[in-house]
Amino acid sequence: MDKEVTVGVDEFSLVLFYPIYDICNDWQSTAYSMIQEFIYKADIEMLLGKVVEMHDKKPQAYSQAFTIENAPYYFAIAMHDNFVHMGILVMFTAQAWATYQERYYQMYGESVNLAKFLRMIDSPFYKFRLSRIDLTADYKNFDDLSPHSIYDKLENEQYIIVDCNDRHSKRKISAVQNDLATETLYIGSRAENSQSLLRVYNKKNEQISTNGFRLDEALNCENWVRIETSFRGKYAHQITEQLKSVFDDISMSQFIASKICDRYRFFDVSTEHYTDFTQYLIEISKNSNYPALRCESPKNNSLNKSIQHIIYGSGLFPLIYKISIIWGDKAVVEFWSILYEIYKKYHKKKLEINPQIRAWLRKNFLSLSQQSLSDCFVSVDLTKIDVAEIVNKISESDNSFTLTAINTSSNKNIVDTQIVSDEEFERSFYSKDME
């Protein structure tokens, strides 16, 4: 049989978001309207079937979910009753997406790819972006290609994996083996928060053993190896934007091949060339000009969580506000000075000999010292604030003043309302910033 290489989209998830950056007063009603709009725009009930409430196997952390009545595949539209920032999750498994594409062709006489689908569902009632997408490269009738042979050569360093700029970085390699034969290998972390993961496995065996929906294809080829890349988080968001420039099936194939090659190219050390199966993908992506997925420079984020807690969850800013109202803005600087003196007199010496602090510093000092202080605020939404400028101006502050009480009896800005804790106020006040 002739060799055959095809690329495609296996499964994907996208999230619909409330379109206005503000508090939604009636989230449940709004969410139902957004779901109805998506179902209408995507022709879900016409192409897949009646949408009904899902009672079992709802996506994790979502309180309500909907699916297709009596469908032999998994498909879900999910929402949380209370949390607007979670949006509405739409999950297409591989079979659900294949069924959708097949019925679209039967209904309209033309194909539909993911780029076209995303244009179809565009609506002023919501914003959306992919949260996960699995892109595949299928190699049929390649006698010398198998997960076992690839894993063996990676372990023996005959193969290395490089990105589109030929940069080689150490990646975690793991395998699932049966009787010492590798059935599946993974490149990258399999943790849920991993931005990308590559999986290589025997697709023919998988379809036969599971009686999969592509069983006929599996039986009609000599062998079938699949290379599958899963992109999440920032990579999936970038792919959402880049798909806007894809308009036909040929460019969609080029796009898929280029995205796989952005992160994963197998390089044969002995020949100093890419492997044949990587070269096939490069040929498919030839003449395309899609920007590579950006791999951000690694940052040491060890301080970010503590800073984020101080800003959003500690009750610090309500306390500062109370001080400023009672004694004036200069009192806030005095407050910092008092805190710093307490730190120097009572805490610094104890911290210097604390074994946990010393261990943390040994681990993080070098990398953090090469970053700026403002880098430690990256987990906080301060996009409109120049943190570096604020830090530079701190040293120019005048700390010499006396505390002066302010008469608040006539202050019209103070409103009598329900009393809440500083922490609760902080969480509610900054809730939309944290989404």
PDB file of N, CA and C in Angstrom, residues 74-120:
ATOM      1  N   TYR A  74     -19.302  11.902  23.167  1.00  0.00           N
ATOM      2  CA  TYR A  74     -19.366  12.903  24.231  1.00  0.00           C
ATOM      3  C   TYR A  74     -19.329  14.297  23.624  1.00  0.00           C
ATOM      4  N   PHE A  75     -20.305  15.088  23.986  1.00  0.00           N
ATOM      5  CA  PHE A  75     -20.389  16.498  23.598  1.00  0.00           C
ATOM      6  C   PHE A  75     -21.011  17.233  24.772  1.00  0.00           C
ATOM      7  N   ALA A  76     -20.479  18.394  25.123  1.00  0.00           N
ATOM      8  CA  ALA A  76     -21.001  19.100  26.295  1.00  0.00           C
ATOM      9  C   ALA A  76     -20.951  20.606  26.111  1.00  0.00           C
ATOM     10  N   ILE A  77     -21.994  21.254  26.624  1.00  0.00           N
ATOM     11  CA  ILE A  77     -22.017  22.698  26.802  1.00  0.00           C
ATOM     12  C   ILE A  77     -22.258  22.913  28.289  1.00  0.00           C
ATOM     13  N   ALA A  78     -21.336  23.577  28.972  1.00  0.00           N
ATOM     14  CA  ALA A  78     -21.416  23.645  30.432  1.00  0.00           C
ATOM     15  C   ALA A  78     -21.259  25.077  30.935  1.00  0.00           C
ATOM     16  N   MET A  79     -21.871  25.345  32.087  1.00  0.00           N
ATOM     17  CA  MET A  79     -21.791  26.653  32.728  1.00  0.00           C
ATOM     18  C   MET A  79     -21.801  26.464  34.237  1.00  0.00           C
ATOM     19  N   HIS A  80     -21.367  27.492  34.955  1.00  0.00           N
ATOM     20  CA  HIS A  80     -21.510  27.489  36.407  1.00  0.00           C
ATOM     21  C   HIS A  80     -22.538  28.536  36.781  1.00  0.00           C
ATOM     22  N   ASP A  81     -23.437  28.174  37.706  1.00  0.00           N
ATOM     23  CA  ASP A  81     -24.541  29.063  38.057  1.00  0.00           C
ATOM     24  C   ASP A  81     -24.082  30.413  38.584  1.00  0.00           C
ATOM     25  N   ASN A  82     -22.942  30.453  39.260  1.00  0.00           N
ATOM     26  CA  ASN A  82     -22.545  31.659  39.981  1.00  0.00           C
ATOM     27  C   ASN A  82     -21.315  32.364  39.433  1.00  0.00           C
ATOM     28  N   PHE A  83     -20.435  31.641  38.756  1.00  0.00           N
ATOM     29  CA  PHE A  83     -19.137  32.210  38.393  1.00  0.00           C
ATOM     30  C   PHE A  83     -19.113  32.654  36.936  1.00  0.00           C
ATOM     31  N   VAL A  84     -19.275  33.957  36.732  1.00  0.00           N
ATOM     32  CA  VAL A  84     -19.295  34.509  35.375  1.00  0.00           C
ATOM     33  C   VAL A  84     -17.961  34.296  34.680  1.00  0.00           C
ATOM     34  N   HIS A  85     -16.850  34.402  35.452  1.00  0.00           N
ATOM     35  CA  HIS A  85     -15.525  34.349  34.833  1.00  0.00           C
ATOM     36  C   HIS A  85     -15.216  32.987  34.228  1.00  0.00           C
ATOM     37  N   MET A  86     -15.970  31.930  34.619  1.00  0.00           N
ATOM     38  CA  MET A  86     -15.735  30.607  34.031  1.00  0.00           C
ATOM     39  C   MET A  86     -16.311  30.500  32.625  1.00  0.00           C
ATOM     40  N   GLY A  87     -17.201  31.425  32.266  1.00  0.00           N
ATOM     41  CA  GLY A  87     -17.774  31.404  30.939  1.00  0.00           C
ATOM     42  C   GLY A  87     -18.605  30.163  30.680  1.00  0.00           C
ATOM     43  N   ILE A  88     -18.780  29.869  29.413  1.00  0.00           N
ATOM     44  CA  ILE A  88     -19.529  28.683  28.984  1.00  0.00           C
ATOM     45  C   ILE A  88     -18.581  27.788  28.194  1.00  0.00           C
ATOM     46  N   LEU A  89     -18.398  26.589  28.671  1.00  0.00           N
ATOM     47  CA  LEU A  89     -17.475  25.634  28.053  1.00  0.00           C
ATOM     48  C   LEU A  89     -18.205  24.807  27.000  1.00  0.00           C
ATOM     49  N   VAL A  90     -17.610  24.698  25.816  1.00  0.00           N
ATOM     50  CA  VAL A  90     -18.138  23.842  24.747  1.00  0.00           C
ATOM     51  C   VAL A  90     -17.067  22.811  24.412  1.00  0.00           C
ATOM     52  N   MET A  91     -17.409  21.528  24.536  1.00  0.00           N
ATOM     53  CA  MET A  91     -16.442  20.449  24.313  1.00  0.00           C
ATOM     54  C   MET A  91     -16.877  19.564  23.148  1.00  0.00           C
ATOM     55  N   PHE A  92     -16.037  19.481  22.134  1.00  0.00           N
ATOM     56  CA  PHE A  92     -16.219  18.536  21.025  1.00  0.00           C
ATOM     57  C   PHE A  92     -15.171  17.431  21.164  1.00  0.00           C
ATOM     58  N   THR A  93     -15.589  16.207  21.352  1.00  0.00           N
ATOM     59  CA  THR A  93     -14.649  15.100  21.234  1.00  0.00           C
ATOM     60  C   THR A  93     -14.399  14.829  19.756  1.00  0.00           C
ATOM     61  N   ALA A  94     -13.458  13.950  19.478  1.00  0.00           N
ATOM     62  CA  ALA A  94     -13.101  13.650  18.084  1.00  0.00           C
ATOM     63  C   ALA A  94     -14.310  13.134  17.305  1.00  0.00           C
ATOM     64  N   GLN A  95     -15.079  12.229  17.911  1.00  0.00           N
ATOM     65  CA  GLN A  95     -16.234  11.665  17.208  1.00  0.00           C
ATOM     66  C   GLN A  95     -17.330  12.705  17.028  1.00  0.00           C
ATOM     67  N   ALA A  96     -17.528  13.555  18.025  1.00  0.00           N
ATOM     68  CA  ALA A  96     -18.540  14.598  17.908  1.00  0.00           C
ATOM     69  C   ALA A  96     -18.197  15.555  16.768  1.00  0.00           C
ATOM     70  N   TRP A  97     -16.912  15.940  16.680  1.00  0.00           N
ATOM     71  CA  TRP A  97     -16.486  16.863  15.621  1.00  0.00           C
ATOM     72  C   TRP A  97     -16.554  16.195  14.257  1.00  0.00           C
ATOM     73  N   ALA A  98     -16.161  14.935  14.157  1.00  0.00           N
ATOM     74  CA  ALA A  98     -16.235  14.212  12.884  1.00  0.00           C
ATOM     75  C   ALA A  98     -17.692  14.079  12.435  1.00  0.00           C
ATOM     76  N   THR A  99     -18.581  13.803  13.378  1.00  0.00           N
ATOM     77  CA  THR A  99     -20.009  13.698  13.057  1.00  0.00           C
ATOM     78  C   THR A  99     -20.550  15.037  12.573  1.00  0.00           C
ATOM     79  N   TYR A 100     -20.171  16.102  13.244  1.00  0.00           N
ATOM     80  CA  TYR A 100     -20.601  17.440  12.857  1.00  0.00           C
ATOM     81  C   TYR A 100     -20.151  17.752  11.426  1.00  0.00           C
ATOM     82  N   GLN A 101     -18.872  17.475  11.125  1.00  0.00           N
ATOM     83  CA  GLN A 101     -18.345  17.761   9.791  1.00  0.00           C
ATOM     84  C   GLN A 101     -19.057  16.936   8.718  1.00  0.00           C
ATOM     85  N   GLU A 102     -19.293  15.652   9.028  1.00  0.00           N
ATOM     86  CA  GLU A 102     -19.952  14.776   8.053  1.00  0.00           C
ATOM     87  C   GLU A 102     -21.373  15.250   7.758  1.00  0.00           C
ATOM     88  N   ARG A 103     -22.125  15.595   8.791  1.00  0.00           N
ATOM     89  CA  ARG A 103     -23.512  16.019   8.592  1.00  0.00           C
ATOM     90  C   ARG A 103     -23.594  17.409   7.972  1.00  0.00           C
ATOM     91  N   TYR A 104     -22.613  18.247   8.237  1.00  0.00           N
ATOM     92  CA  TYR A 104     -22.570  19.551   7.584  1.00  0.00           C
ATOM     93  C   TYR A 104     -22.419  19.372   6.078  1.00  0.00           C
ATOM     94  N   TYR A 105     -21.538  18.462   5.691  1.00  0.00           N
ATOM     95  CA  TYR A 105     -21.346  18.206   4.260  1.00  0.00           C
ATOM     96  C   TYR A 105     -22.624  17.640   3.629  1.00  0.00           C
ATOM     97  N   GLN A 106     -23.273  16.721   4.331  1.00  0.00           N
ATOM     98  CA  GLN A 106     -24.519  16.147   3.824  1.00  0.00           C
ATOM     99  C   GLN A 106     -25.611  17.200   3.689  1.00  0.00           C
ATOM    100  N   MET A 107     -25.639  18.156   4.610  1.00  0.00           N
ATOM    101  CA  MET A 107     -26.684  19.176   4.619  1.00  0.00           C
ATOM    102  C   MET A 107     -26.424  20.281   3.596  1.00  0.00           C
ATOM    103  N   TYR A 108     -25.165  20.730   3.507  1.00  0.00           N
ATOM    104  CA  TYR A 108     -24.870  21.914   2.706  1.00  0.00           C
ATOM    105  C   TYR A 108     -24.032  21.630   1.458  1.00  0.00           C
ATOM    106  N   GLY A 109     -23.524  20.413   1.311  1.00  0.00           N
ATOM    107  CA  GLY A 109     -22.761  20.066   0.127  1.00  0.00           C
ATOM    108  C   GLY A 109     -21.376  20.668   0.080  1.00  0.00           C
ATOM    109  N   GLU A 110     -20.862  21.090   1.216  1.00  0.00           N
ATOM    110  CA  GLU A 110     -19.507  21.632   1.284  1.00  0.00           C
ATOM    111  C   GLU A 110     -18.902  21.287   2.638  1.00  0.00           C
ATOM    112  N   SER A 111     -17.578  21.328   2.691  1.00  0.00           N
ATOM    113  CA  SER A 111     -16.893  20.934   3.924  1.00  0.00           C
ATOM    114  C   SER A 111     -16.870  22.096   4.923  1.00  0.00           C
ATOM    115  N   VAL A 112     -16.634  21.751   6.173  1.00  0.00           N
ATOM    116  CA  VAL A 112     -16.455  22.756   7.204  1.00  0.00           C
ATOM    117  C   VAL A 112     -15.222  22.383   8.029  1.00  0.00           C
ATOM    118  N   ASN A 113     -14.308  23.314   8.157  1.00  0.00           N
ATOM    119  CA  ASN A 113     -13.145  23.097   9.017  1.00  0.00           C
ATOM    120  C   ASN A 113     -13.282  23.976  10.255  1.00  0.00           C
ATOM    121  N   LEU A 114     -12.346  23.885  11.166  1.00  0.00           N
ATOM    122  CA  LEU A 114     -12.470  24.597  12.428  1.00  0.00           C
ATOM    123  C   LEU A 114     -12.454  26.110  12.224  1.00  0.00           C
ATOM    124  N   ALA A 115     -11.632  26.600  11.303  1.00  0.00           N
ATOM    125  CA  ALA A 115     -11.574  28.039  11.055  1.00  0.00           C
ATOM    126  C   ALA A 115     -12.936  28.564  10.594  1.00  0.00           C
ATOM    127  N   LYS A 116     -13.557  27.818   9.697  1.00  0.00           N
ATOM    128  CA  LYS A 116     -14.885  28.214   9.211  1.00  0.00           C
ATOM    129  C   LYS A 116     -15.913  28.136  10.334  1.00  0.00           C
ATOM    130  N   PHE A 117     -15.815  27.110  11.159  1.00  0.00           N
ATOM    131  CA  PHE A 117     -16.733  26.942  12.283  1.00  0.00           C
ATOM    132  C   PHE A 117     -16.653  28.134  13.230  1.00  0.00           C
ATOM    133  N   LEU A 118     -15.439  28.595  13.537  1.00  0.00           N
ATOM    134  CA  LEU A 118     -15.279  29.729  14.442  1.00  0.00           C
ATOM    135  C   LEU A 118     -15.865  31.006  13.852  1.00  0.00           C
ATOM    136  N   ARG A 119     -15.789  31.155  12.538  1.00  0.00           N
ATOM    137  CA  ARG A 119     -16.427  32.315  11.918  1.00  0.00           C
ATOM    138  C   ARG A 119     -17.950  32.189  11.976  1.00  0.00           C
ATOM    139  N   MET A 120     -18.439  30.962  11.858  1.00  0.00           N
ATOM    140  CA  MET A 120     -19.889  30.737  11.920  1.00  0.00           C
ATOM    141  C   MET A 120     -20.479  31.157  13.259  1.00  0.00           C
TER     142      MET A 120
END
